[in-house]
Amino acid sequence: MVQTATKPPAKAEGAKDRLQVREVANAAQREKILEFRDRILADERGLKPDAMSRGEQLEQAARDQAARHLFLTAGKAIAGCLRSYTADLIAPSDEMTEVYELSAFADFKPAYLSFTDHMVIGDRWRGSQAPALMTAAAFKLARGMGAHFDFTYCPPSLVGLYEKIGYRCYSSQNLEGSEGLQVPMVLVMDDVEHMKSINSPFAPLAMLKTPDQGVVNWFANRFPEAAGRKVKALRDEQKMWEYLTNQLHQNPLHGVALLEDLSYDEARRFLKKATTLALRAGERLARAGDMGEEAFVLLSGNIEIRDRHGSVLARFAKGAVVGEMAYLAATPRSADIVITKDAEVLVLTKDMFRKTIERDPAVASKVLLNLNLILSERLLATSAQLTAHTQGL
């Protein structure tokens, strides 16, 4: 799982700080790398190992010991690390089998299935080539272990990024753990044509080993919707607009409060980098206590906002914007967002908004005003409910 890469490095990388990817060679090296990983996760995501249950800690330790680890150095400093393993090294857990729908891959040897997770990059190197170097090294490592499918997960805000490099959403499940909602994805490592079509950095790496077209054909037959789906993050402005119109069954300018007072061209420019996420009834789009990294526009289906005790605070249908309070204030979410009818949502990320501020400040100011108006209306509605409840006592 990749941490969001937004900040430029503190200083230019010279020969002394040249980034190099290496594989952990011994136990002492592994311990040092894991200390780095846990510190980054704790400092920047609030994910502390001691917050896990005893069983989760033991499983984590077992996987850390059996997996292969890559780490990135800049001079003498550790810049990043990543954990990777195939199913013959570590048997997938019951949860992984369910979330990744691994029963569908039962005909393949365990060595065909690799899992890439826990990639972290130090703050200083996130605007550099570090994530790309680590990702490429992970691909070559998994391919060298005999893998044909690489499974990973990411938060909704990064689905578009993963799609751009070749991963696909294919599972009907989502993962909900200490890191909040995570979307399972798979990379068909033999599908060179798909990688070329999206200009994936994996394409030349995939050609270093003769691709198995049988694997590509199997995936297309087993998961035809995923194999045939166009990468939404690569839609041009017109196609994205047409997609939103079809989902909302009306002009998005009239169906989404977020886009009020934006011209057609302004709305198109703002939404061109947005991605979408499909969810099933019963799944949580966000969880109380998670940091708010995204806001969401409901394109179809229904959702409920529930407090920590499960009580329903509000219900919304298509066109609604949710998650805006934590998104704006960068604070933990105050309630769960639960899907009550199969839904598709438009994911708005902070990086997307930040780029709009830099490139199109007039549009950013309108969107920000709309978000504040939405927030004000929600606060007024909440105040009215509290007043009515108090008067009824």
C-alpha positions as MATLAB code, in Angstrom:
seq = 'MVQTATKPPAKAEGAKDRLQVREVANAAQREKILEFRDRILADERGLKPDAMSRGEQLEQAARDQAARHLFLTAGKAIAGCLRSYTADLIAPSDEMTEVYELSAFADFKPAYLSFTDHMVIGDRWRGSQAPALMTAAAFKLARGMGAHFDFTYCPPSLVGLYEKIGYRCYSSQNLEGSEGLQVPMVLVMDDVEHMKSINSPFAPLAMLKTPDQGVVNWFANRFPEAAGRKVKALRDEQKMWEYLTNQLHQNPLHGVALLEDLSYDEARRFLKKATTLALRAGERLARAGDMGEEAFVLLSGNIEIRDRHGSVLARFAKGAVVGEMAYLAATPRSADIVITKDAEVLVLTKDMFRKTIERDPAVASKVLLNLNLILSERLLATSAQLTAHTQGL';
ca = [
       0.000    0.000    0.000;
       1.515    3.290   -1.109;
       1.505    6.403    1.043;
       0.321    9.566   -0.720;
       3.195   11.322   -2.498;
       2.719   15.072   -2.551;
       5.607   17.003   -1.009;
       8.845   17.816   -2.867;
      12.155   16.690   -1.385;
      13.815   19.103    1.027;
      16.791   19.468   -1.288;
      17.922   18.241   -4.673;
      19.308   14.746   -4.843;
      22.977   14.759   -5.754;
      25.296   11.841   -6.331;
      25.829   11.562   -2.587;
      22.096   11.043   -2.005;
      21.384    8.943   -5.085;
      18.399    6.673   -4.536;
      19.143    2.955   -4.632;
      16.814   -0.003   -4.087;
      18.177   -3.064   -2.303;
      16.740   -6.244   -0.834;
      17.063   -7.030    2.866;
      19.830   -9.619    3.264;
      19.765  -10.546    6.952;
      17.746  -10.371   10.180;
      19.519   -7.291   11.539;
      18.870   -5.394    8.338;
      15.232   -6.481    8.353;
      14.762   -5.275   11.930;
      16.174   -1.876   11.046;
      13.873   -1.573    8.031;
      10.808   -2.606   10.025;
      11.609   -0.014   12.678;
      11.685    2.602    9.923;
       8.357    1.374    8.520;
       6.598    1.346   11.898;
       7.891    4.816   12.748;
       6.627    6.288    9.467;
       3.229    4.625    9.875;
       2.947    5.805   13.472;
       4.142    9.373   12.884;
       2.180   10.098    9.736;
      -0.826    7.778    9.814;
      -1.268    7.173   13.516;
      -1.002    3.409   12.908;
       0.817    2.004   15.917;
       1.651   -1.711   16.163;
       0.553   -1.834   19.802;
      -2.932   -0.749   18.714;
      -3.403   -4.137   17.024;
      -4.728   -7.150   18.846;
      -2.278   -9.773   20.064;
      -3.333  -12.096   17.266;
      -2.846   -9.381   14.634;
       0.595   -8.567   16.019;
       1.655  -12.223   15.853;
       0.383  -12.589   12.285;
       2.150   -9.382   11.294;
       5.429  -10.586   12.817;
       5.158  -13.951   11.054;
       4.566  -12.299    7.699;
       7.405   -9.854    8.247;
       9.782  -12.724    8.938;
       8.761  -14.857    5.964;
       8.340  -12.075    3.384;
      10.970  -10.464    1.224;
      11.646   -6.793    1.900;
      12.941   -4.069   -0.372;
      14.345   -0.836    0.975;
      15.405    2.412   -0.575;
      18.471    4.364    0.499;
      19.604    7.923   -0.165;
      23.214    8.012    0.844;
      23.219    6.533    4.356;
      19.575    7.388    5.032;
      16.652    4.988    4.610;
      14.140    6.592    2.259;
      11.503    3.865    1.948;
      10.648    0.196    2.239;
       8.227   -2.373    0.908;
       7.098   -5.897    1.799;
       6.415   -8.524   -0.871;
       5.748  -12.252   -0.891;
       4.167  -15.016   -2.935;
       1.512  -17.419   -1.701;
       4.052  -20.259   -1.501;
       6.138  -18.236    0.987;
       3.164  -17.194    3.120;
      -0.256  -18.795    2.864;
      -2.974  -16.146    2.454;
      -5.145  -15.627    5.532;
      -8.872  -16.353    5.441;
      -9.541  -12.613    5.246;
      -7.156  -12.206    2.315;
      -8.747  -15.177    0.550;
     -12.160  -13.564    0.888;
     -11.207   -9.976    0.078;
      -9.012  -10.846   -2.901;
     -11.441  -13.598   -4.025;
      -8.494  -15.980   -4.224;
     -10.734  -19.008   -4.637;
     -11.120  -17.877   -8.245;
      -7.341  -18.297   -8.691;
      -7.241  -21.805   -7.172;
      -6.098  -23.408  -10.434;
      -2.811  -21.500  -10.335;
       0.269  -22.479   -8.381;
       0.779  -20.476   -5.164;
       3.980  -19.011   -6.636;
       1.836  -17.357   -9.341;
       0.211  -15.096   -6.731;
       2.249  -12.292   -5.175;
       1.194   -9.697   -2.605;
       2.712   -6.228   -2.335;
       1.899   -4.164    0.705;
       3.264   -1.871    3.390;
       5.195    0.407    1.057;
       6.148    3.570    2.898;
       8.234    6.493    1.684;
       9.927    8.978    3.988;
       8.487   12.495    3.882;
      11.584   14.042    2.318;
      11.529   11.778   -0.739;
       7.846   11.715   -1.651;
       8.153   14.224   -4.454;
      11.137   12.386   -5.925;
      11.437    9.227   -8.007;
      11.320    7.104   -4.847;
       7.769    5.698   -5.257;
       8.410    4.846   -8.919;
      11.712    3.149   -8.126;
      10.144    1.088   -5.354;
       7.174    0.102   -7.496;
       9.393   -1.006  -10.387;
      11.655   -2.968   -8.036;
       8.618   -4.687   -6.499;
       7.415   -5.700   -9.975;
      10.798   -7.211  -10.864;
      11.030   -8.967   -7.492;
       7.584  -10.561   -7.807;
       8.226  -11.531  -11.427;
      11.526  -13.090  -10.409;
       9.696  -15.175   -7.789;
       7.512  -16.587  -10.562;
       4.413  -14.437  -10.017;
       1.864  -13.704  -12.732;
      -0.638  -11.799  -10.581;
       0.271   -9.140   -8.028;
      -2.354   -8.217   -5.435;
      -2.325   -5.026   -3.441;
      -4.709   -2.571   -1.820;
      -5.003    1.184   -1.562;
      -7.330    3.851   -0.154;
     -10.046    5.220   -2.476;
      -7.978    8.344   -3.115;
      -5.257    6.293   -4.843;
      -7.397    4.003   -7.020;
      -6.857    6.276  -10.016;
      -3.084    6.240   -9.533;
      -2.997    2.447   -9.369;
      -5.204    2.161  -12.450;
      -2.802    4.386  -14.347;
       0.076    1.947  -13.772;
      -1.920   -1.173  -14.649;
      -3.733   -2.457  -11.553;
      -7.425   -3.250  -11.854;
     -10.381   -3.235   -9.506;
     -11.904   -6.688   -9.881;
     -13.107   -7.883   -6.460;
     -16.600   -7.326   -5.093;
     -15.108   -7.011   -1.596;
     -13.287   -4.206    0.176;
     -10.840   -4.398    3.047;
     -11.519   -2.563    6.285;
      -8.730   -2.578    8.838;
      -6.538   -0.301   10.912;
      -5.854    1.846    7.831;
      -9.537    2.450    7.065;
     -11.276    1.473    3.822;
      -8.907   -0.176    1.340;
      -9.710   -1.253   -2.207;
      -8.233   -4.583   -3.404;
      -6.616   -4.496   -6.832;
      -4.710   -6.888   -9.065;
      -1.988   -6.460  -11.675;
      -2.019   -9.065  -14.451;
       1.728   -9.098  -14.985;
       1.527  -10.773  -18.410;
      -0.947   -8.283  -19.896;
       1.591   -6.258  -21.836;
      -0.985   -4.909  -24.285;
      -3.028   -3.359  -21.490;
       0.088   -1.830  -19.961;
       1.139   -0.377  -23.300;
      -2.326    1.039  -23.917;
      -2.174    3.094  -20.704;
       1.548    3.855  -20.985;
       2.275    1.947  -17.784;
       5.868    2.029  -16.495;
       5.500   -1.742  -16.036;
       5.219   -2.393  -19.797;
       8.964   -2.622  -20.567;
       9.542   -4.602  -17.361;
       6.817   -7.091  -18.292;
       8.540   -7.761  -21.609;
      11.772   -8.841  -19.909;
      10.094  -12.213  -19.404;
       7.991  -13.914  -22.080;
       4.356  -13.080  -21.259;
       1.929  -15.963  -20.821;
      -1.065  -15.106  -23.005;
      -2.989  -17.944  -21.402;
      -2.931  -16.061  -18.109;
      -4.211  -12.915  -19.854;
      -7.007  -14.836  -21.556;
      -7.974  -16.564  -18.305;
      -8.345  -13.237  -16.502;
     -10.407  -11.787  -19.355;
     -12.772  -14.781  -19.228;
     -12.977  -14.939  -15.426;
     -13.278  -11.187  -14.808;
     -14.612   -9.784  -18.115;
     -15.930   -6.566  -16.559;
     -12.579   -5.736  -14.966;
     -10.608   -6.702  -18.083;
     -12.828   -4.645  -20.370;
     -13.236   -1.595  -18.157;
     -11.479    1.509  -19.410;
      -9.232    3.251  -16.937;
     -11.498    5.946  -15.551;
      -8.593    8.091  -14.443;
      -7.523    8.379  -18.089;
     -10.860    9.604  -19.431;
     -10.669   12.938  -21.164;
     -12.830   15.776  -19.893;
     -15.698   15.145  -22.317;
     -15.902   11.420  -21.542;
     -15.795   12.064  -17.789;
     -18.622   14.581  -18.148;
     -20.687   12.129  -20.198;
     -20.076    9.456  -17.595;
     -21.260   11.668  -14.734;
     -24.329   12.748  -16.717;
     -25.261    9.119  -17.348;
     -24.784    8.153  -13.698;
     -26.755   11.097  -12.303;
     -29.363   10.996  -15.118;
     -29.092   14.764  -15.405;
     -26.589   17.505  -16.059;
     -24.119   17.316  -13.135;
     -24.264   21.115  -12.843;
     -27.873   20.719  -11.693;
     -27.439   17.529   -9.709;
     -24.405   18.195   -7.521;
     -24.319   21.036   -4.990;
     -20.537   20.989   -5.180;
     -20.677   22.308   -8.756;
     -23.145   25.156   -8.165;
     -22.258   28.366  -10.078;
     -19.493   26.650  -12.035;
     -19.638   26.955  -15.800;
     -19.658   23.839  -17.950;
     -15.965   24.252  -18.801;
     -15.000   25.008  -15.192;
     -16.731   21.878  -13.889;
     -15.134   19.763  -16.595;
     -11.673   21.035  -15.712;
     -12.208   20.362  -12.030;
     -13.514   16.822  -12.515;
     -11.066   15.674  -15.192;
      -8.747   14.026  -12.631;
     -11.471   12.527  -10.451;
     -11.916    8.769  -10.100;
     -14.904    6.658   -9.170;
     -15.395    3.765   -6.788;
     -18.106    1.073   -6.743;
     -19.379   -0.187   -3.378;
     -21.944   -2.727   -2.263;
     -24.755   -2.329    0.235;
     -23.471   -2.890    3.766;
     -19.938   -1.629    3.134;
     -18.520    1.407    4.910;
     -17.187    4.160    2.710;
     -15.510    5.789    5.703;
     -15.234    5.077    9.404;
     -15.467    7.263   12.496;
     -12.000    8.087   13.752;
     -10.269    7.766   10.355;
      -8.454   10.816    9.049;
     -10.450   12.559    6.337;
      -8.375   12.334    3.172;
     -11.310   12.380    0.735;
     -14.760   13.809    0.161;
     -17.301   11.894   -1.934;
     -20.068   12.679   -4.424;
     -22.751    9.994   -4.591;
     -23.416    9.133   -8.248;
     -25.863    6.297   -7.580;
     -27.281    4.333   -4.668;
     -27.935    5.459   -1.109;
     -25.870    6.033    2.026;
     -26.420    6.634    5.721;
     -24.346    8.606    8.210;
     -24.186    6.673   11.493;
     -22.647    7.473   14.849;
     -20.340    5.118   16.724;
     -23.341    3.321   18.228;
     -24.975    2.657   14.857;
     -27.714    5.276   15.159;
     -28.631    6.899   11.825;
     -27.809   10.616   11.747;
     -28.657   11.320    8.108;
     -29.520    9.655    4.795;
     -28.430   10.741    1.321;
     -29.151    9.810   -2.301;
     -27.380   10.521   -5.592;
     -25.882   13.959   -6.041;
     -25.068   14.386   -2.351;
     -21.613   15.361   -1.132;
     -20.446   13.562    2.024;
     -17.288   13.495    4.093;
     -16.704   17.197    3.490;
     -16.156   18.217    7.112;
     -13.144   15.998    7.772;
     -11.917   16.674    4.226;
     -11.843   20.435    4.798;
     -10.598   20.454    8.372;
      -8.113   17.551    8.119;
      -9.618   16.035   11.259;
     -10.730   12.489   12.105;
     -14.154   11.584   10.753;
     -16.924   11.973   13.319;
     -19.221    9.264   11.933;
     -19.430    6.192    9.704;
     -20.530    6.531    6.069;
     -22.389    3.318    5.237;
     -23.669    2.184    1.838;
     -27.318    1.088    2.095;
     -27.924    0.510   -1.620;
     -25.226   -0.500   -4.129;
     -23.513    2.739   -5.036;
     -20.888    4.439   -7.109;
     -19.115    7.478   -5.727;
     -16.872   10.138   -7.172;
     -13.722   10.454   -5.061;
     -12.371   13.958   -4.430;
      -8.855   13.973   -3.027;
      -6.853   16.703   -1.364;
      -4.190   16.366   -4.021;
      -6.820   16.956   -6.708;
      -8.003   20.111   -4.927;
      -4.457   21.297   -4.273;
      -3.624   21.071   -7.966;
      -6.804   22.977   -8.814;
      -5.736   25.785   -6.470;
      -2.362   25.970   -8.214;
      -3.629   25.779  -11.788;
      -7.154   27.174  -11.637;
      -7.633   29.317   -8.504;
     -10.924   30.818   -9.720;
     -12.492   27.346   -9.959;
     -10.966   26.294   -6.643;
     -12.498   29.294   -4.876;
     -15.973   28.429   -6.205;
     -15.667   24.793   -5.164;
     -14.373   25.764   -1.738;
     -17.296   28.188   -1.292;
     -19.731   25.415   -2.218;
     -18.112   23.040    0.250;
     -18.453   25.658    2.979;
     -22.114   26.247    2.082;
     -22.779   22.513    2.214;
     -21.071   22.326    5.577;
     -23.075   25.301    6.887;
     -26.353   23.721    5.782;
     -25.422   20.456    7.504;
     -24.564   22.304   10.726;
     -27.869   24.215   10.619;
     -29.788   20.979   10.100;
     -27.945   19.359   12.999;
     -28.683   22.358   15.243;
     -32.366   22.194   14.312;
     -32.491   18.495   15.178;
     -30.832   19.109   18.546;
     -33.231   21.973   19.304;
     -36.247   19.838   18.442;
     -34.936   16.987   20.570;
     -34.278   19.302   23.523;
     -37.750   20.849   23.319;
     -39.277   17.418   23.232;
     -37.678   16.417   26.547;
];
